[in-house]
Amino acid sequence: MDQEDVQLLLSGVQTTESPLYKIFQDKKEDIQKFLPADRYEKFDKNIKLNTVAKKAYNADTKTWNDSYFMTETQKFLSKEEADKILKRMKANRALKNKDIPAYEKLIMELYQDYSAASSEELNSLAWNFFENVSNKLLWKSNRVGTGVCKKRSELCQY
């Protein structure tokens, strides 16, 4: 396997049900010549996560099977990680489906302690609230503080 083969394989394998996943597992040593072990493990987790998420979400009913998601993801994630990822996936799906009350609730739960979030992440969330959520004061008072921003390109003044 060369670098190009590894890149093609990594871009093609999406779920553990893909025939490419078997190659991904079988060629682990070859792949790790081009990809550090920690990145390989991260890819593997993401592939497993994609598989579980695909099975846990019912697009017809727009519902999640929380117990299935939590049971399956806890085979390779901690309970806290699995719960946080599920909430984030639910929030993203709620925003995509324009279920703004669900999005608002989930984001407020996820970011009770926003100190670990990056400024880019918080900026993105703030704009999602600005564009979609009717109760913008809740986000401002709980997350942003009392800053005043006149334009998106300006920094907030406190």
Coordinates of C-alpha atoms in Angstrom, one line a residue:
M1 CA 0.0 0.0 0.0
D2 CA 1.2 3.5 -0.8
Q3 CA 0.1 6.9 0.5
E4 CA -2.5 7.3 -2.3
D5 CA -4.0 3.9 -1.6
V6 CA -4.3 4.8 2.1
Q7 CA -6.0 8.1 1.2
L8 CA -8.4 6.5 -1.1
L9 CA -9.2 3.8 1.5
L10 CA -9.8 6.4 4.3
S11 CA -12.0 8.5 2.1
G12 CA -14.1 5.5 1.0
V13 CA -14.7 3.7 4.2
Q14 CA -17.8 5.2 5.9
T15 CA -19.2 2.4 8.0
T16 CA -18.2 -0.9 9.5
E17 CA -20.5 -2.6 7.1
S18 CA -18.5 -1.4 4.1
P19 CA -16.3 -4.1 2.5
L20 CA -13.5 -1.4 2.7
Y21 CA -13.7 -1.6 6.5
K22 CA -12.3 -5.2 6.4
I23 CA -9.4 -3.9 4.3
F24 CA -9.0 -1.0 6.8
Q25 CA -8.7 -3.5 9.6
D26 CA -6.5 -6.1 7.8
K27 CA -4.1 -3.5 6.5
K28 CA -3.7 -1.7 9.8
E29 CA 0.1 -2.1 9.9
D30 CA 0.5 -0.8 6.3
I31 CA -1.8 2.1 7.0
Q32 CA 0.1 3.1 10.1
K33 CA 3.2 3.6 8.0
F34 CA 1.5 6.7 6.7
L35 CA -0.8 7.5 9.5
P36 CA 0.2 7.6 13.2
A37 CA -1.5 5.0 15.5
D38 CA -3.5 7.6 17.3
R39 CA -5.0 9.0 14.1
Y40 CA -5.7 5.4 12.9
E41 CA -7.6 4.8 16.2
K42 CA -9.5 8.1 15.7
F43 CA -10.6 7.1 12.2
D44 CA -11.7 3.7 13.5
K45 CA -13.8 5.3 16.2
N46 CA -15.4 7.7 13.7
I47 CA -16.2 4.8 11.4
K48 CA -17.8 2.9 14.2
L49 CA -19.7 6.0 15.3
N50 CA -21.0 6.6 11.8
T51 CA -22.3 3.1 11.7
V52 CA -24.1 3.4 15.1
A53 CA -25.5 6.8 14.2
K54 CA -26.8 5.5 10.9
K55 CA -28.6 2.7 12.6
A56 CA -29.8 4.8 15.6
Y57 CA -31.5 7.5 13.5
N58 CA -34.8 6.9 11.7
A59 CA -35.0 9.4 8.9
D60 CA -38.7 8.6 8.3
T61 CA -39.8 9.4 11.8
K62 CA -37.0 11.8 12.6
T63 CA -36.3 10.0 15.9
W64 CA -33.3 8.5 17.6
N65 CA -33.0 5.2 19.3
D66 CA -31.1 6.5 22.3
S67 CA -30.7 3.2 24.1
Y68 CA -29.2 1.5 21.0
F69 CA -26.9 4.4 20.4
M70 CA -25.7 4.5 24.0
T71 CA -25.3 0.7 24.3
E72 CA -23.3 0.4 21.0
T73 CA -21.1 3.5 21.5
Q74 CA -20.1 2.6 25.0
K75 CA -18.3 -0.4 23.5
F76 CA -15.6 2.1 22.3
L77 CA -16.4 5.4 24.1
S78 CA -17.0 6.4 27.7
K79 CA -20.7 7.0 28.8
E80 CA -20.0 10.7 29.1
E81 CA -18.4 10.9 25.6
A82 CA -21.3 8.9 24.1
D83 CA -23.9 11.1 25.8
K84 CA -22.3 14.3 24.6
I85 CA -21.9 13.0 21.0
L86 CA -25.5 11.9 21.0
K87 CA -26.7 15.3 22.1
R88 CA -24.5 17.0 19.5
M89 CA -25.8 14.7 16.8
K90 CA -29.4 15.3 17.9
A91 CA -28.8 19.1 18.0
N92 CA -27.3 19.1 14.5
R93 CA -30.2 17.0 13.2
A94 CA -32.8 19.2 14.9
L95 CA -31.3 22.3 13.3
K96 CA -31.2 20.6 9.9
N97 CA -34.9 19.5 10.4
K98 CA -35.8 23.0 11.6
D99 CA -36.9 21.7 15.0
I100 CA -35.7 24.8 16.7
P101 CA -37.1 24.2 20.2
A102 CA -35.3 20.8 20.3
Y103 CA -32.1 22.4 19.0
E104 CA -32.3 25.2 21.5
K105 CA -32.8 22.8 24.4
L106 CA -29.9 20.5 23.4
I107 CA -27.4 23.3 22.8
M108 CA -28.3 24.8 26.2
E109 CA -27.6 21.4 27.8
L110 CA -24.4 20.8 25.9
Y111 CA -22.9 24.2 26.7
Q112 CA -23.8 24.7 30.3
D113 CA -20.1 25.0 30.8
Y114 CA -18.9 26.7 27.7
S115 CA -15.4 27.5 28.9
A116 CA -13.9 24.5 27.0
A117 CA -15.5 25.5 23.7
S118 CA -13.4 27.3 21.1
S119 CA -14.3 30.9 20.1
E120 CA -15.1 29.6 16.6
E121 CA -17.5 27.0 18.0
L122 CA -19.2 29.5 20.2
N123 CA -19.4 32.0 17.4
S124 CA -21.1 29.4 15.1
L125 CA -23.6 28.6 17.8
A126 CA -24.3 32.2 18.5
W127 CA -25.1 32.8 14.8
N128 CA -27.3 29.7 14.7
F129 CA -29.2 31.2 17.7
F130 CA -29.3 34.6 16.0
E131 CA -30.7 33.2 12.8
N132 CA -33.1 30.6 14.2
V133 CA -33.9 30.7 17.9
S134 CA -36.7 33.0 19.2
N135 CA -35.3 33.2 22.7
K136 CA -31.9 34.9 21.9
L137 CA -31.7 36.5 25.3
L138 CA -31.4 33.1 26.9
W139 CA -28.2 32.4 24.9
K140 CA -26.8 35.9 25.5
S141 CA -27.4 35.9 29.2
N142 CA -26.1 32.4 29.8
R143 CA -23.3 32.2 27.3
V144 CA -22.1 35.5 25.9
G145 CA -22.3 37.9 28.8
T146 CA -23.2 41.5 28.4
G147 CA -21.1 42.3 25.3
V148 CA -22.5 44.4 22.5
C149 CA -21.7 43.5 18.9
K150 CA -22.8 45.9 16.2
K151 CA -21.7 43.8 13.2
R152 CA -20.6 40.2 12.8
S153 CA -17.1 41.3 11.8
E154 CA -16.6 43.4 14.9
L155 CA -15.4 42.1 18.2
C156 CA -17.8 42.4 21.1
Q157 CA -17.1 45.2 23.5
Y158 CA -17.6 44.6 27.2

